[in-house]
């Protein structure tokens, strides 16, 4: 990892390099106006940049890769030992799962009553959980190095790997001083003097602002919440369920190191926290701390207590299929197509009420239609029309989309579905546009016969 800070006058922006509990700080603002600062480190070293108070920083970041022999790659001194420890952990874990506690090595880290069905390794860096492009290759620095060490061992000993965006929330009571804004001659209610402001109706808001970043909980944590957003290593959204997942979400907030705590390499509370306040009364409210982390989830293959299934893949599937140039669908693309067809079928009844759903449906049908034409699959094109509802095809697929399908596929196959679309579409105008479009590009007399000419079209449309 190589960072080059170009000459750019600024205040702040110090760079902190951290590894194994040690931190080295590079102050770039002293030389910012006249010189270049170059900082290089191994991938296992994490990097943090302080906020920029004024000016701007122009920084070029490079991730260097060694193209020579694998055994000659420079590594940090402790990596060989860490790999050996991981090997022992995976081997002992697999032995316990397969044969029980009596056959596990004596120096195993597992207790008979605490062997997990799920382990989570927290990443050091923070990643955006709102993008469909996030996947294993998005990991950087020490996080990628962790995955590169764990992945081959997990494959050898029969474990599945997934990524997770973890949102951990703690809620409790916070007290603060607050003065209600007042109008001339007293408070807003008009019936109190200035020294009686505190006796006003406490639910009648406009209280003065409270700096939530400076608040602390005045009592013990009352509730915690753990939310997991699961992804496959290729970025496909997944759903994780089972008894182990419910047990993880019922943790008491004491995330100690060790396998009994699921999160084995740190605490969820270590990291940037985002406070939010729900005001209950004038001088107190519910303060919530949110910690957002990324983790690598490790589970045994075919575990009876942890199940994985496809999640909401619409955004991911649309992006993957749009970027594909395959002439025939791969196994993964077939799964994505099936997921989009299922999503379209499930959501076709919601289109009237939700404008956002209409836009999403149009995006899905366009991706499916383009894939059908690229793969020359009449069956997929017909399934796409049926999944969005034949009576709504004119609105979602559009007249131009239907005409594009007519150009691409055999009319004998489309004749029945086009006839049903016309019979179920309420708009006479859209039906007329489809009829005129098909007649304009029709190349056979059979199609010409099916769709009447302009002279008889009006009566035919009203009686279709």
PDB file of C-alpha atoms in Angstrom, residues 26-263:
ATOM      1  CA  UNK A  26       2.519  11.292   9.933  1.00  0.00           C
ATOM      2  CA  UNK A  27       1.655  14.989  10.102  1.00  0.00           C
ATOM      3  CA  UNK A  28       1.301  16.128   6.497  1.00  0.00           C
ATOM      4  CA  UNK A  29       0.171  19.712   7.115  1.00  0.00           C
ATOM      5  CA  UNK A  30       3.677  21.034   7.997  1.00  0.00           C
ATOM      6  CA  UNK A  31       5.029  20.223   4.549  1.00  0.00           C
ATOM      7  CA  UNK A  32       1.747  20.406   2.698  1.00  0.00           C
ATOM      8  CA  UNK A  33       2.360  23.542   0.637  1.00  0.00           C
ATOM      9  CA  UNK A  34       5.783  22.794  -0.843  1.00  0.00           C
ATOM     10  CA  UNK A  35       6.648  19.093  -0.795  1.00  0.00           C
ATOM     11  CA  UNK A  36       5.409  15.589  -1.540  1.00  0.00           C
ATOM     12  CA  UNK A  37       4.895  13.070   1.266  1.00  0.00           C
ATOM     13  CA  UNK A  38       5.120   9.344   0.444  1.00  0.00           C
ATOM     14  CA  UNK A  39       3.890   6.725   2.930  1.00  0.00           C
ATOM     15  CA  UNK A  40       4.301   2.971   2.283  1.00  0.00           C
ATOM     16  CA  UNK A  41       3.179   0.025   4.416  1.00  0.00           C
ATOM     17  CA  UNK A  42       2.350  -3.656   4.171  1.00  0.00           C
ATOM     18  CA  UNK A  43      -1.288  -4.603   3.603  1.00  0.00           C
ATOM     19  CA  UNK A  44      -1.668  -5.801   7.191  1.00  0.00           C
ATOM     20  CA  UNK A  45      -1.169  -2.222   8.425  1.00  0.00           C
ATOM     21  CA  UNK A  46      -4.431  -0.275   8.700  1.00  0.00           C
ATOM     22  CA  UNK A  47      -4.604   3.430   7.933  1.00  0.00           C
ATOM     23  CA  UNK A  48      -6.766   6.242   9.320  1.00  0.00           C
ATOM     24  CA  UNK A  49      -6.951   9.858   8.180  1.00  0.00           C
ATOM     25  CA  UNK A  50      -7.878  12.716  10.520  1.00  0.00           C
ATOM     26  CA  UNK A  51     -10.575  15.197   9.392  1.00  0.00           C
ATOM     27  CA  UNK A  52      -9.509  18.126   7.179  1.00  0.00           C
ATOM     28  CA  UNK A  53     -10.190  21.384   9.049  1.00  0.00           C
ATOM     29  CA  UNK A  54      -9.375  23.707   6.157  1.00  0.00           C
ATOM     30  CA  UNK A  55      -7.996  23.462   2.646  1.00  0.00           C
ATOM     31  CA  UNK A  56      -7.887  20.172   0.803  1.00  0.00           C
ATOM     32  CA  UNK A  57      -5.665  17.100   0.421  1.00  0.00           C
ATOM     33  CA  UNK A  58      -4.731  15.572  -2.918  1.00  0.00           C
ATOM     34  CA  UNK A  59      -3.577  12.017  -2.278  1.00  0.00           C
ATOM     35  CA  UNK A  60      -2.741   9.223  -4.726  1.00  0.00           C
ATOM     36  CA  UNK A  61      -3.298   5.737  -3.289  1.00  0.00           C
ATOM     37  CA  UNK A  62      -1.804   2.610  -4.816  1.00  0.00           C
ATOM     38  CA  UNK A  63      -2.239  -1.031  -3.874  1.00  0.00           C
ATOM     39  CA  UNK A  64       0.979  -2.771  -4.872  1.00  0.00           C
ATOM     40  CA  UNK A  65       1.010  -6.401  -5.958  1.00  0.00           C
ATOM     41  CA  UNK A  66       4.038  -8.672  -6.245  1.00  0.00           C
ATOM     42  CA  UNK A  67       4.141 -10.484  -9.605  1.00  0.00           C
ATOM     43  CA  UNK A  68       7.053 -12.807  -8.870  1.00  0.00           C
ATOM     44  CA  UNK A  69       7.069 -16.200  -7.167  1.00  0.00           C
ATOM     45  CA  UNK A  70       4.521 -16.636  -4.361  1.00  0.00           C
ATOM     46  CA  UNK A  71       7.084 -17.753  -1.765  1.00  0.00           C
ATOM     47  CA  UNK A  72       9.187 -14.614  -2.242  1.00  0.00           C
ATOM     48  CA  UNK A  73       6.410 -12.141  -1.382  1.00  0.00           C
ATOM     49  CA  UNK A  74       7.495  -9.940   1.564  1.00  0.00           C
ATOM     50  CA  UNK A  75       5.285 -10.493   4.610  1.00  0.00           C
ATOM     51  CA  UNK A  76       5.029  -9.214   8.153  1.00  0.00           C
ATOM     52  CA  UNK A  77       6.956 -11.371  10.642  1.00  0.00           C
ATOM     53  CA  UNK A  78       3.942 -12.776  12.551  1.00  0.00           C
ATOM     54  CA  UNK A  79       1.915 -14.039   9.578  1.00  0.00           C
ATOM     55  CA  UNK A  80       3.441 -17.520   9.439  1.00  0.00           C
ATOM     56  CA  UNK A  81       2.575 -18.098  13.087  1.00  0.00           C
ATOM     57  CA  UNK A  82      -0.939 -16.786  12.608  1.00  0.00           C
ATOM     58  CA  UNK A  83      -1.538 -19.170   9.717  1.00  0.00           C
ATOM     59  CA  UNK A  84      -0.397 -22.124  11.811  1.00  0.00           C
ATOM     60  CA  UNK A  85      -2.749 -21.103  14.622  1.00  0.00           C
ATOM     61  CA  UNK A  86      -5.639 -20.819  12.159  1.00  0.00           C
ATOM     62  CA  UNK A  87      -4.829 -24.262  10.807  1.00  0.00           C
ATOM     63  CA  UNK A  88      -5.065 -25.740  14.313  1.00  0.00           C
ATOM     64  CA  UNK A  89      -8.365 -23.966  14.958  1.00  0.00           C
ATOM     65  CA  UNK A  90     -10.041 -25.192  11.756  1.00  0.00           C
ATOM     66  CA  UNK A  91      -8.734 -28.725  12.230  1.00  0.00           C
ATOM     67  CA  UNK A  92      -9.958 -28.925  15.818  1.00  0.00           C
ATOM     68  CA  UNK A  93     -13.306 -27.414  14.880  1.00  0.00           C
ATOM     69  CA  UNK A  94     -13.828 -29.965  12.094  1.00  0.00           C
ATOM     70  CA  UNK A  95     -12.780 -32.873  14.340  1.00  0.00           C
ATOM     71  CA  UNK A  96     -15.282 -31.838  16.992  1.00  0.00           C
ATOM     72  CA  UNK A  97     -18.092 -31.520  14.448  1.00  0.00           C
ATOM     73  CA  UNK A  98     -17.335 -34.880  12.849  1.00  0.00           C
ATOM     74  CA  UNK A  99     -16.359 -37.065  15.796  1.00  0.00           C
ATOM     75  CA  UNK A 100     -17.318 -35.293  19.020  1.00  0.00           C
ATOM     76  CA  UNK A 101     -15.283 -33.972  21.918  1.00  0.00           C
ATOM     77  CA  UNK A 102     -13.504 -37.253  22.744  1.00  0.00           C
ATOM     78  CA  UNK A 103     -11.445 -37.211  19.527  1.00  0.00           C
ATOM     79  CA  UNK A 104     -10.403 -33.574  19.584  1.00  0.00           C
ATOM     80  CA  UNK A 105      -6.761 -32.733  20.242  1.00  0.00           C
ATOM     81  CA  UNK A 106      -5.888 -32.094  23.869  1.00  0.00           C
ATOM     82  CA  UNK A 107      -4.554 -28.614  23.074  1.00  0.00           C
ATOM     83  CA  UNK A 108      -7.759 -27.632  21.268  1.00  0.00           C
ATOM     84  CA  UNK A 109      -9.259 -24.215  21.948  1.00  0.00           C
ATOM     85  CA  UNK A 110     -12.788 -25.676  22.102  1.00  0.00           C
ATOM     86  CA  UNK A 111     -14.835 -26.521  25.169  1.00  0.00           C
ATOM     87  CA  UNK A 112     -17.359 -29.334  24.969  1.00  0.00           C
ATOM     88  CA  UNK A 113     -20.313 -27.043  25.685  1.00  0.00           C
ATOM     89  CA  UNK A 114     -19.148 -24.028  23.728  1.00  0.00           C
ATOM     90  CA  UNK A 115     -18.269 -25.291  20.245  1.00  0.00           C
ATOM     91  CA  UNK A 116     -19.979 -22.816  17.889  1.00  0.00           C
ATOM     92  CA  UNK A 117     -21.914 -23.267  14.687  1.00  0.00           C
ATOM     93  CA  UNK A 118     -20.948 -19.751  13.663  1.00  0.00           C
ATOM     94  CA  UNK A 119     -17.896 -17.539  14.138  1.00  0.00           C
ATOM     95  CA  UNK A 120     -17.517 -13.900  13.070  1.00  0.00           C
ATOM     96  CA  UNK A 121     -14.187 -12.148  12.456  1.00  0.00           C
ATOM     97  CA  UNK A 122     -14.513  -8.366  12.577  1.00  0.00           C
ATOM     98  CA  UNK A 123     -12.820  -6.273   9.918  1.00  0.00           C
ATOM     99  CA  UNK A 124     -10.676  -3.336  10.963  1.00  0.00           C
ATOM    100  CA  UNK A 125     -11.871  -0.980   8.241  1.00  0.00           C
ATOM    101  CA  UNK A 126     -15.287   0.523   7.612  1.00  0.00           C
ATOM    102  CA  UNK A 127     -17.014  -0.172   4.304  1.00  0.00           C
ATOM    103  CA  UNK A 128     -20.102   1.287   2.675  1.00  0.00           C
ATOM    104  CA  UNK A 129     -23.060  -1.039   3.304  1.00  0.00           C
ATOM    105  CA  UNK A 130     -25.320   0.776   0.870  1.00  0.00           C
ATOM    106  CA  UNK A 131     -23.705  -0.290  -2.369  1.00  0.00           C
ATOM    107  CA  UNK A 132     -24.504  -3.361  -4.431  1.00  0.00           C
ATOM    108  CA  UNK A 133     -20.881  -3.489  -5.593  1.00  0.00           C
ATOM    109  CA  UNK A 134     -19.470  -4.567  -2.221  1.00  0.00           C
ATOM    110  CA  UNK A 135     -17.900  -8.032  -2.263  1.00  0.00           C
ATOM    111  CA  UNK A 136     -14.816  -9.891  -1.059  1.00  0.00           C
ATOM    112  CA  UNK A 137     -12.511  -8.061  -3.470  1.00  0.00           C
ATOM    113  CA  UNK A 138     -13.658  -4.773  -1.880  1.00  0.00           C
ATOM    114  CA  UNK A 139     -11.738  -5.645   1.302  1.00  0.00           C
ATOM    115  CA  UNK A 140      -8.537  -3.687   1.780  1.00  0.00           C
ATOM    116  CA  UNK A 141      -5.297  -3.961   3.738  1.00  0.00           C
ATOM    117  CA  UNK A 142      -5.337  -6.264   6.734  1.00  0.00           C
ATOM    118  CA  UNK A 143      -8.945  -7.269   6.050  1.00  0.00           C
ATOM    119  CA  UNK A 144      -8.043  -8.719   2.660  1.00  0.00           C
ATOM    120  CA  UNK A 145      -5.019 -10.415   4.204  1.00  0.00           C
ATOM    121  CA  UNK A 146      -7.290 -12.024   6.814  1.00  0.00           C
ATOM    122  CA  UNK A 147      -9.561 -13.401   4.077  1.00  0.00           C
ATOM    123  CA  UNK A 148      -6.600 -14.690   2.056  1.00  0.00           C
ATOM    124  CA  UNK A 149      -5.415 -16.677   5.097  1.00  0.00           C
ATOM    125  CA  UNK A 150      -8.833 -18.017   6.117  1.00  0.00           C
ATOM    126  CA  UNK A 151     -10.364 -18.847   2.700  1.00  0.00           C
ATOM    127  CA  UNK A 152      -8.105 -21.807   1.728  1.00  0.00           C
ATOM    128  CA  UNK A 153      -8.355 -23.331   5.216  1.00  0.00           C
ATOM    129  CA  UNK A 154     -12.144 -22.973   5.224  1.00  0.00           C
ATOM    130  CA  UNK A 155     -12.357 -24.717   1.845  1.00  0.00           C
ATOM    131  CA  UNK A 156     -10.048 -27.536   2.978  1.00  0.00           C
ATOM    132  CA  UNK A 157     -11.974 -28.291   6.182  1.00  0.00           C
ATOM    133  CA  UNK A 158     -15.503 -27.767   4.838  1.00  0.00           C
ATOM    134  CA  UNK A 159     -16.612 -24.328   6.049  1.00  0.00           C
ATOM    135  CA  UNK A 160     -18.640 -21.636   4.286  1.00  0.00           C
ATOM    136  CA  UNK A 161     -17.635 -17.969   4.257  1.00  0.00           C
ATOM    137  CA  UNK A 162     -19.967 -14.986   4.013  1.00  0.00           C
ATOM    138  CA  UNK A 163     -19.610 -11.250   4.562  1.00  0.00           C
ATOM    139  CA  UNK A 164     -21.856  -9.319   6.924  1.00  0.00           C
ATOM    140  CA  UNK A 165     -22.584  -5.676   7.587  1.00  0.00           C
ATOM    141  CA  UNK A 166     -23.253  -5.654  11.324  1.00  0.00           C
ATOM    142  CA  UNK A 167     -25.266  -2.889  12.982  1.00  0.00           C
ATOM    143  CA  UNK A 168     -25.036  -3.004  16.774  1.00  0.00           C
ATOM    144  CA  UNK A 169     -27.188  -0.606  18.808  1.00  0.00           C
ATOM    145  CA  UNK A 170     -27.219   0.240  22.502  1.00  0.00           C
ATOM    146  CA  UNK A 171     -30.048   2.318  23.960  1.00  0.00           C
ATOM    147  CA  UNK A 172     -30.414   3.995  27.342  1.00  0.00           C
ATOM    148  CA  UNK A 173     -31.617   7.106  29.143  1.00  0.00           C
ATOM    149  CA  UNK A 174     -29.714  10.390  28.793  1.00  0.00           C
ATOM    150  CA  UNK A 175     -30.400  13.577  30.746  1.00  0.00           C
ATOM    151  CA  UNK A 176     -29.580  17.079  29.531  1.00  0.00           C
ATOM    152  CA  UNK A 177     -30.289  20.735  30.165  1.00  0.00           C
ATOM    153  CA  UNK A 178     -32.788  22.269  27.755  1.00  0.00           C
ATOM    154  CA  UNK A 179     -34.442  25.678  27.571  1.00  0.00           C
ATOM    155  CA  UNK A 180     -37.573  26.102  25.564  1.00  0.00           C
ATOM    156  CA  UNK A 181     -37.650  28.871  22.977  1.00  0.00           C
ATOM    157  CA  UNK A 182     -39.953  31.703  23.990  1.00  0.00           C
ATOM    158  CA  UNK A 183     -41.803  34.506  22.320  1.00  0.00           C
ATOM    159  CA  UNK A 184     -41.955  38.088  23.534  1.00  0.00           C
ATOM    160  CA  UNK A 185     -43.565  38.272  26.950  1.00  0.00           C
ATOM    161  CA  UNK A 186     -43.239  34.588  27.884  1.00  0.00           C
ATOM    162  CA  UNK A 187     -43.353  31.142  26.323  1.00  0.00           C
ATOM    163  CA  UNK A 188     -45.142  30.102  23.182  1.00  0.00           C
ATOM    164  CA  UNK A 189     -48.328  29.107  24.960  1.00  0.00           C
ATOM    165  CA  UNK A 190     -48.868  32.751  25.959  1.00  0.00           C
ATOM    166  CA  UNK A 191     -50.044  31.935  29.477  1.00  0.00           C
ATOM    167  CA  UNK A 192     -46.763  31.631  31.372  1.00  0.00           C
ATOM    168  CA  UNK A 193     -44.329  34.221  32.614  1.00  0.00           C
ATOM    169  CA  UNK A 194     -40.616  33.871  31.898  1.00  0.00           C
ATOM    170  CA  UNK A 195     -39.882  32.202  35.219  1.00  0.00           C
ATOM    171  CA  UNK A 196     -42.686  29.669  34.688  1.00  0.00           C
ATOM    172  CA  UNK A 197     -41.465  28.315  31.352  1.00  0.00           C
ATOM    173  CA  UNK A 198     -40.598  24.903  32.792  1.00  0.00           C
ATOM    174  CA  UNK A 199     -44.240  24.345  33.797  1.00  0.00           C
ATOM    175  CA  UNK A 200     -45.457  24.396  30.191  1.00  0.00           C
ATOM    176  CA  UNK A 201     -46.734  21.372  28.381  1.00  0.00           C
ATOM    177  CA  UNK A 202     -43.590  19.292  27.859  1.00  0.00           C
ATOM    178  CA  UNK A 203     -44.936  17.674  24.698  1.00  0.00           C
ATOM    179  CA  UNK A 204     -45.379  21.022  22.924  1.00  0.00           C
ATOM    180  CA  UNK A 205     -42.011  21.037  21.133  1.00  0.00           C
ATOM    181  CA  UNK A 206     -39.673  23.512  19.976  1.00  0.00           C
ATOM    182  CA  UNK A 207     -36.988  23.038  22.563  1.00  0.00           C
ATOM    183  CA  UNK A 208     -33.475  24.346  22.054  1.00  0.00           C
ATOM    184  CA  UNK A 209     -31.046  22.074  20.225  1.00  0.00           C
ATOM    185  CA  UNK A 210     -29.089  19.483  22.200  1.00  0.00           C
ATOM    186  CA  UNK A 211     -25.634  18.441  21.006  1.00  0.00           C
ATOM    187  CA  UNK A 212     -26.169  14.706  20.800  1.00  0.00           C
ATOM    188  CA  UNK A 213     -22.457  14.069  20.208  1.00  0.00           C
ATOM    189  CA  UNK A 214     -21.663  15.265  23.745  1.00  0.00           C
ATOM    190  CA  UNK A 215     -24.375  13.273  25.506  1.00  0.00           C
ATOM    191  CA  UNK A 216     -23.660  10.209  27.611  1.00  0.00           C
ATOM    192  CA  UNK A 217     -26.070   7.659  29.038  1.00  0.00           C
ATOM    193  CA  UNK A 218     -26.883   8.537  32.627  1.00  0.00           C
ATOM    194  CA  UNK A 219     -28.140   5.036  33.407  1.00  0.00           C
ATOM    195  CA  UNK A 220     -27.217   1.483  32.426  1.00  0.00           C
ATOM    196  CA  UNK A 221     -27.936   0.253  28.906  1.00  0.00           C
ATOM    197  CA  UNK A 222     -31.600  -0.714  28.740  1.00  0.00           C
ATOM    198  CA  UNK A 223     -31.674  -2.562  25.414  1.00  0.00           C
ATOM    199  CA  UNK A 224     -29.399  -3.762  22.630  1.00  0.00           C
ATOM    200  CA  UNK A 225     -30.093  -4.730  19.034  1.00  0.00           C
ATOM    201  CA  UNK A 226     -28.000  -6.652  16.516  1.00  0.00           C
ATOM    202  CA  UNK A 227     -28.832  -6.560  12.807  1.00  0.00           C
ATOM    203  CA  UNK A 228     -26.957  -8.624  10.220  1.00  0.00           C
ATOM    204  CA  UNK A 229     -26.944  -7.869   6.499  1.00  0.00           C
ATOM    205  CA  UNK A 230     -25.437 -10.988   4.904  1.00  0.00           C
ATOM    206  CA  UNK A 231     -23.622 -11.183   1.556  1.00  0.00           C
ATOM    207  CA  UNK A 232     -21.967 -14.005  -0.336  1.00  0.00           C
ATOM    208  CA  UNK A 233     -18.308 -13.427  -1.171  1.00  0.00           C
ATOM    209  CA  UNK A 234     -19.307 -12.381  -4.689  1.00  0.00           C
ATOM    210  CA  UNK A 235     -21.643  -9.725  -3.246  1.00  0.00           C
ATOM    211  CA  UNK A 236     -24.958 -11.546  -3.677  1.00  0.00           C
ATOM    212  CA  UNK A 237     -27.395 -10.638  -0.850  1.00  0.00           C
ATOM    213  CA  UNK A 238     -28.287 -13.606   1.357  1.00  0.00           C
ATOM    214  CA  UNK A 239     -30.597 -14.358   4.267  1.00  0.00           C
ATOM    215  CA  UNK A 240     -29.184 -16.060   7.338  1.00  0.00           C
ATOM    216  CA  UNK A 241     -31.564 -17.869   9.683  1.00  0.00           C
ATOM    217  CA  UNK A 242     -31.620 -20.606  12.291  1.00  0.00           C
ATOM    218  CA  UNK A 243     -31.197 -21.131  16.008  1.00  0.00           C
ATOM    219  CA  UNK A 244     -27.604 -19.868  16.035  1.00  0.00           C
ATOM    220  CA  UNK A 245     -28.609 -16.577  14.420  1.00  0.00           C
ATOM    221  CA  UNK A 246     -31.300 -15.991  17.024  1.00  0.00           C
ATOM    222  CA  UNK A 247     -28.759 -16.746  19.757  1.00  0.00           C
ATOM    223  CA  UNK A 248     -26.360 -14.176  18.292  1.00  0.00           C
ATOM    224  CA  UNK A 249     -29.070 -11.506  18.336  1.00  0.00           C
ATOM    225  CA  UNK A 250     -29.898 -12.316  21.971  1.00  0.00           C
ATOM    226  CA  UNK A 251     -26.351 -11.585  23.178  1.00  0.00           C
ATOM    227  CA  UNK A 252     -26.233  -9.627  26.420  1.00  0.00           C
ATOM    228  CA  UNK A 253     -23.915  -6.971  24.972  1.00  0.00           C
ATOM    229  CA  UNK A 254     -20.794  -8.425  26.584  1.00  0.00           C
ATOM    230  CA  UNK A 255     -18.899  -9.430  23.444  1.00  0.00           C
ATOM    231  CA  UNK A 256     -15.908 -11.032  25.115  1.00  0.00           C
ATOM    232  CA  UNK A 257     -13.160 -12.602  23.065  1.00  0.00           C
ATOM    233  CA  UNK A 258     -13.536 -16.332  22.573  1.00  0.00           C
ATOM    234  CA  UNK A 259     -15.769 -18.629  20.605  1.00  0.00           C
ATOM    235  CA  UNK A 260     -18.677 -18.386  23.043  1.00  0.00           C
ATOM    236  CA  UNK A 261     -19.077 -14.718  22.063  1.00  0.00           C
ATOM    237  CA  UNK A 262     -19.287 -15.366  18.279  1.00  0.00           C
ATOM    238  CA  UNK A 263     -17.188 -12.254  17.543  1.00  0.00           C
TER     239      UNK A 263
END
